[in-house]
Coordinates of C-alpha atoms in Angstrom, one line a residue:
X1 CA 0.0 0.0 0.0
X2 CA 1.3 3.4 -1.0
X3 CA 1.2 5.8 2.1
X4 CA 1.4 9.6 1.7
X5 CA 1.9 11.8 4.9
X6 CA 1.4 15.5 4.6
X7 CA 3.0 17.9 7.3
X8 CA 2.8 22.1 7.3
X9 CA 0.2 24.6 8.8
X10 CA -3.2 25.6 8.9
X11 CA -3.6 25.7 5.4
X12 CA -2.8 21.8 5.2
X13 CA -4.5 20.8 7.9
X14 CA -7.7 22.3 6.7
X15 CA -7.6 25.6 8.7
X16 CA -10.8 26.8 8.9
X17 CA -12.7 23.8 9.4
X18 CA -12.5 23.3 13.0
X19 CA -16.7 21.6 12.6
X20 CA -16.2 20.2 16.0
X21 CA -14.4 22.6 17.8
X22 CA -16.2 24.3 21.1
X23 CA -14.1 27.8 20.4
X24 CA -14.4 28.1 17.0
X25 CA -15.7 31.9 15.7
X26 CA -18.7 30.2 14.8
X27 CA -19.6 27.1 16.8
X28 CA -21.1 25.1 15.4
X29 CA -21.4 26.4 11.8
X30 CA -22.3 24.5 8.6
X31 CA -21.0 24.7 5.2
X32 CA -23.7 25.3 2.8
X33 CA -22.0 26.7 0.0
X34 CA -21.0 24.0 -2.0
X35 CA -22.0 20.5 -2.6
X36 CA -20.5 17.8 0.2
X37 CA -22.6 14.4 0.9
X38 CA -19.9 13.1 3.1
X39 CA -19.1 13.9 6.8
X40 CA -17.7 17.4 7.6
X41 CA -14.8 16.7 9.4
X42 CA -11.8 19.1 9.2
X43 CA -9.5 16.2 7.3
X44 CA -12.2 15.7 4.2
X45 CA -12.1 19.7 3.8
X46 CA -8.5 19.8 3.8
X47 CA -6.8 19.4 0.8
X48 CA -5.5 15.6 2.2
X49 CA -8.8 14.6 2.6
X50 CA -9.8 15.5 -0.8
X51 CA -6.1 13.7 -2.2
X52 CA -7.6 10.6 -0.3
X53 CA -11.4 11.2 -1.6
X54 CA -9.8 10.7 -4.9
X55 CA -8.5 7.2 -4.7
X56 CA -8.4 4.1 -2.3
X57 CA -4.8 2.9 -3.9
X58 CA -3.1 4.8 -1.1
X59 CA -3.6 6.0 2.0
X60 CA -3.3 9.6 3.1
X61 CA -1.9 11.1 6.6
X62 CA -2.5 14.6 7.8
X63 CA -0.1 15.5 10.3
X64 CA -0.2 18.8 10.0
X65 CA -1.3 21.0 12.6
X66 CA -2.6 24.8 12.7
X67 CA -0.4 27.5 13.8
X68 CA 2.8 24.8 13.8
X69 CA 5.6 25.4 11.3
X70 CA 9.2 23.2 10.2
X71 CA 10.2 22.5 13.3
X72 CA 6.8 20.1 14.0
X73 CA 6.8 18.7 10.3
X74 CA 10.6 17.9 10.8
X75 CA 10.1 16.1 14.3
X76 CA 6.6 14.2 12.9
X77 CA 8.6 13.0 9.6
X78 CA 11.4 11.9 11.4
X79 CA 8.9 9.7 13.9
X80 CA 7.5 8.5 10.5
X81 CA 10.9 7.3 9.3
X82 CA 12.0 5.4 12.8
X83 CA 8.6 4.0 12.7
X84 CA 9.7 2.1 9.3
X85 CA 11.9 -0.1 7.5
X86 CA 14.1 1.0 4.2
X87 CA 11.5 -1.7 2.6
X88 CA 8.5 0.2 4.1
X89 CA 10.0 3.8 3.2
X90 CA 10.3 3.0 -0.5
X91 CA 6.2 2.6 -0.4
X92 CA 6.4 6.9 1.6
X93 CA 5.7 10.0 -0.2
X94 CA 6.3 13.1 2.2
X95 CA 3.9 16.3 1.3
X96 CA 5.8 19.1 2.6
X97 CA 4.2 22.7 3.1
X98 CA 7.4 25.3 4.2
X99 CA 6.5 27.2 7.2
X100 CA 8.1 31.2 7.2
X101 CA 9.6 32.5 10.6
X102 CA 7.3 33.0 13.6
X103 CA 6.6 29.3 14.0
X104 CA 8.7 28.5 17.2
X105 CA 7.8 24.7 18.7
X106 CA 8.9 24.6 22.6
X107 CA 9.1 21.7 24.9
X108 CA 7.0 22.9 28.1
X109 CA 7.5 20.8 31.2
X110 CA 4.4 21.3 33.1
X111 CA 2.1 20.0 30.3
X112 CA 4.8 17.3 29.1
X113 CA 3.9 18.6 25.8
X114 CA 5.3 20.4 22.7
X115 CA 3.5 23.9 22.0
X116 CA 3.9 26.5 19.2
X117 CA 4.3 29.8 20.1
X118 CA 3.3 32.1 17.4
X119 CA 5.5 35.5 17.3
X120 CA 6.2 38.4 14.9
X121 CA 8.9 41.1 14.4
X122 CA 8.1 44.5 14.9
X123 CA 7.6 46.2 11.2
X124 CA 10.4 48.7 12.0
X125 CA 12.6 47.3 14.1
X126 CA 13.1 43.3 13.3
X127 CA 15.2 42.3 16.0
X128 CA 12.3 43.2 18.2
X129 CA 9.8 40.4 18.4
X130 CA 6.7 40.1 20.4
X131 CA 4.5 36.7 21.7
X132 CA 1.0 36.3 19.8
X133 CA -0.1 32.7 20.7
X134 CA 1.0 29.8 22.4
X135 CA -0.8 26.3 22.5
X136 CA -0.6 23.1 22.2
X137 CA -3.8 22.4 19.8
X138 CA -5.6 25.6 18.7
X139 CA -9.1 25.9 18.8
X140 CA -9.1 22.5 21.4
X141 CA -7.2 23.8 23.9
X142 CA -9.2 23.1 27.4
X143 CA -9.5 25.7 30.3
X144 CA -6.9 23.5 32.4
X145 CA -4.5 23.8 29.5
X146 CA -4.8 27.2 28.6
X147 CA -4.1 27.8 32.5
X148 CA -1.1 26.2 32.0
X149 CA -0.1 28.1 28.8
X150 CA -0.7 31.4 30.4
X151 CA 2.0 30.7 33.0
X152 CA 4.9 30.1 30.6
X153 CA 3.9 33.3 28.7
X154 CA 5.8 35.6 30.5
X155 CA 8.8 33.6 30.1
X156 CA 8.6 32.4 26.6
X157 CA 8.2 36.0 25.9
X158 CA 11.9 37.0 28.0
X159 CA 13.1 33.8 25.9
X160 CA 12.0 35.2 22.4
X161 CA 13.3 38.6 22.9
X162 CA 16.8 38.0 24.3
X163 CA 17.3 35.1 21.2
X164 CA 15.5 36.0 18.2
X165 CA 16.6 38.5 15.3
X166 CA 15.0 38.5 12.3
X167 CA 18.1 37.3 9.6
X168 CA 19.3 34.8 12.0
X169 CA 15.8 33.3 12.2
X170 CA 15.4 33.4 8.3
X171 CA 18.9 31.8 7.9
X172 CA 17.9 28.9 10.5
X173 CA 15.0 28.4 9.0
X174 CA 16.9 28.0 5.5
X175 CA 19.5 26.0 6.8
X176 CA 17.5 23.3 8.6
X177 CA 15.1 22.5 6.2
X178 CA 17.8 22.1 3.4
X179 CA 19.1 19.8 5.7
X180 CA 16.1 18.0 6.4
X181 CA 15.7 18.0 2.6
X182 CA 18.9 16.4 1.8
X183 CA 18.3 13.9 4.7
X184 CA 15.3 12.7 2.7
X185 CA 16.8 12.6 -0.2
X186 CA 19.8 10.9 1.0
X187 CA 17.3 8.1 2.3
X188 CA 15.7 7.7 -0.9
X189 CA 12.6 9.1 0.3
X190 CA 10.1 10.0 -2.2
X191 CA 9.3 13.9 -1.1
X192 CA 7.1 17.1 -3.0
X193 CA 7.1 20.4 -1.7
X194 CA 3.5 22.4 -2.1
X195 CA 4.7 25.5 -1.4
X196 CA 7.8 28.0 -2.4
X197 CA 10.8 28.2 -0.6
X198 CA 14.3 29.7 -0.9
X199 CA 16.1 26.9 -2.3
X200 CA 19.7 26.8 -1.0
X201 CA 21.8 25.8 -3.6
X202 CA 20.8 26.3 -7.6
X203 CA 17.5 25.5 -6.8
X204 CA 18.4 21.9 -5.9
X205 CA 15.2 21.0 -4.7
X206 CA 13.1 22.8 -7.6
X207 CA 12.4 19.0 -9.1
X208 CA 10.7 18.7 -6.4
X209 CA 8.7 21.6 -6.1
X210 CA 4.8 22.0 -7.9
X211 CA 5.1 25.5 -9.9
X212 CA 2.3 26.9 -9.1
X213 CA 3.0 29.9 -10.9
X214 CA 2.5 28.0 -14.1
X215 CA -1.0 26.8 -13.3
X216 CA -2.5 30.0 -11.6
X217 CA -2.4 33.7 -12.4
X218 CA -0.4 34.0 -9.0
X219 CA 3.5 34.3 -8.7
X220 CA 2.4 32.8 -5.0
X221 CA 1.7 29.7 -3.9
X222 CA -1.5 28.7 -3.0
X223 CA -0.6 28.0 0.6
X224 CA 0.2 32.1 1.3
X225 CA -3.2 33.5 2.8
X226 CA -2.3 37.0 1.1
X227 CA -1.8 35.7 -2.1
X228 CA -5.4 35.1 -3.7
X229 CA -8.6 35.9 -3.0
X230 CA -9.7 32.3 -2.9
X231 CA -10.6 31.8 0.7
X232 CA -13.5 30.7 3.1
X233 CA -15.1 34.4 3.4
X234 CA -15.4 34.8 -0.3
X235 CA -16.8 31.4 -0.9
X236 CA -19.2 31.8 2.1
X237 CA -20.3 35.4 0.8
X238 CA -19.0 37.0 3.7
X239 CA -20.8 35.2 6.0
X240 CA -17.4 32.8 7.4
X241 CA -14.7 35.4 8.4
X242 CA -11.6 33.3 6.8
X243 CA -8.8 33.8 5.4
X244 CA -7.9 29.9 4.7
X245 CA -8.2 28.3 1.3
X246 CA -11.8 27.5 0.9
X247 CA -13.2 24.3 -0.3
X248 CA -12.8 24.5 -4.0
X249 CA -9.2 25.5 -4.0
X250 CA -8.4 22.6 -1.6
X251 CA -10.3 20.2 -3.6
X252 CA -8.2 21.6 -6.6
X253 CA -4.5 21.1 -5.3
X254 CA -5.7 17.8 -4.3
X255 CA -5.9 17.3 -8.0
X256 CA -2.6 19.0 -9.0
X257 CA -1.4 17.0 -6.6
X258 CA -2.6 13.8 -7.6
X259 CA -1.6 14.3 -10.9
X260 CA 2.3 15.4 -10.1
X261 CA 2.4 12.3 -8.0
X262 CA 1.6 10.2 -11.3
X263 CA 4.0 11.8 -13.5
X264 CA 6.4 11.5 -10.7
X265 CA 5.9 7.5 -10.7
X266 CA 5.1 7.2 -7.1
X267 CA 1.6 6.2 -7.8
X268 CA 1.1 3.3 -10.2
X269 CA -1.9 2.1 -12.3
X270 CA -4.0 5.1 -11.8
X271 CA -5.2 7.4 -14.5
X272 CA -4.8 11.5 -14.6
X273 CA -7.7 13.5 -13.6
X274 CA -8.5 17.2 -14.8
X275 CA -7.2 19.9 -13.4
X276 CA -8.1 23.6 -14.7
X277 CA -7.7 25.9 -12.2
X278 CA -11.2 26.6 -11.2
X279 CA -11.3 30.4 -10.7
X280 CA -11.3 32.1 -14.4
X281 CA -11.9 35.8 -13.0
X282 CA -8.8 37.2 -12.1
X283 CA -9.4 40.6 -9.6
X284 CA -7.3 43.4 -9.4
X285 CA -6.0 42.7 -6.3
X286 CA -4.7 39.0 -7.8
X287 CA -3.0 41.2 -11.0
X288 CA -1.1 43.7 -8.8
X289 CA 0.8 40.4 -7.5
X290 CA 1.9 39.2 -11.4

């Protein structure tokens, strides 16, 4: 059996779709606004789900998480790997969405638990950063956890500002994934990255790497939240405050990524499917980024 695990954010895990979630902005809200007979469940919103919707031949992992960045992808892969055999790992195919700084995972010791804590550099000055959120699973988070959270705020904060500066960040970020790249590579690990990143070396890794640019009017990928106006809200007509790829896009990069998996040879005996980008109106916010 084929096995495909995809790690990244929110925007792989099906941000947005939180159905069962007690604190979501909208608990509980439906979907109306387009055609689903199946269950509503964050996974068969996310693009994942709608890779695995499209075939039984393989079997599809989301171990992605929202808010969580490299350094959670990185650690979940490598458990993937120990968990297997070199005869198991040739039957892998990592989905890889790259996470941009303010993504920090931390070991806390009074939950026994890795959290993300969310940050950002001040516009003017970027060796000044400040704390925006800290937990271990947004939007599931209970009232004992989040009491828990709140009391490693103050310190996580003292940690971020006495360590963090914006180019050494960037650079780390760089540098650890390339090496986490060539790790997989080095294994023979079958690996595709969904979204743009700045490829270390003469764009090593660009064989590897769906260009998107080519099959949307965006130079972004489709995993950016500011670079289209494809998202929850506009699908819902306002009515979901969203930012998250909506349900149509999702169900199209399950397709492009279907498709790239074929050509690529890791899945076998399965016909291409079509994949026209499914927005033909481009607005003038989407032309200003070509």
């Amino acid at each position: 059996m084929k096995e495909i695990y995809c790690f990244g954010t929110s925007q792989t895990a099906g941000g947005g779709y939180e159905f069962d979630s007690p604190e979501k902005y909208h608990p509980p809200f439906e979907y109306n606004y387009i055609q689903y007979e199946g269950e509503k469940t964050q996974f068969n919103f996310s693009y994942p789900g709608r890779l695995q919707s499209i075939s039984n031949e393989y079997k599809v992992f989301n171990l992605s998480k929202s808010g969580h960045g490299n350094d959670r992808s990185i650690r979940k892969a490598y458990d993937v790997i120990k968990s297997k055999t070199n005869e198991e790992l040739k039957n892998v195919c990592f989905l890889l969405e790259y996470a941009y700084v303010g993504r920090k995972e931390v070991f806390l010791k009074n939950l026994d638990k890795h959290a993300i804590c969310n940050y950002s550099f001040l516009t003017k000055k970027m060796d000044e950063v400040t704390l925006l959120g800290l937990g271990i699973d947004y939007f599931y988070d209970d009232e004992n956890t989040e009491k828990l959270l709140r009391m490693n705020r103050d310190s996580i904060q003292d940690y971020l500002s006495k360590t963090m500066k914006y180019d050494v960040e960037m650079e780390k970020l760089e540098r650890d994934f390339a090496i986490f790249l060539s790790f997989l590579e080095n294994m023979g690990i079958k690996f595709l990255l969904v979204s743009k990143w700045p490829d270390f070396r003469d764009n090593h890794f660009e064989k590897n790497a769906i260009a998107w640019d080519k099959l949307t009017p965006y130079e972004e990928h489709p995993f950016s939240m500011t670079a289209h106006e494809e998202t929850i809200t506009a699908e819902t007509n306002g009515e979901i405050l969203d930012n998250h790829n909506n349900y149509t896009t999702n169900n199209w990069i399950s397709k492009v990524v279907y498709n790239r998996l074929i050509d690529d040879k890791f899945l076998h005996n399965l016909s291409k499917i079509p994949d026209e980008y499914p927005y033909k109106k481009v607005t003038e916010a989407n032309q200003s980024l070509r």
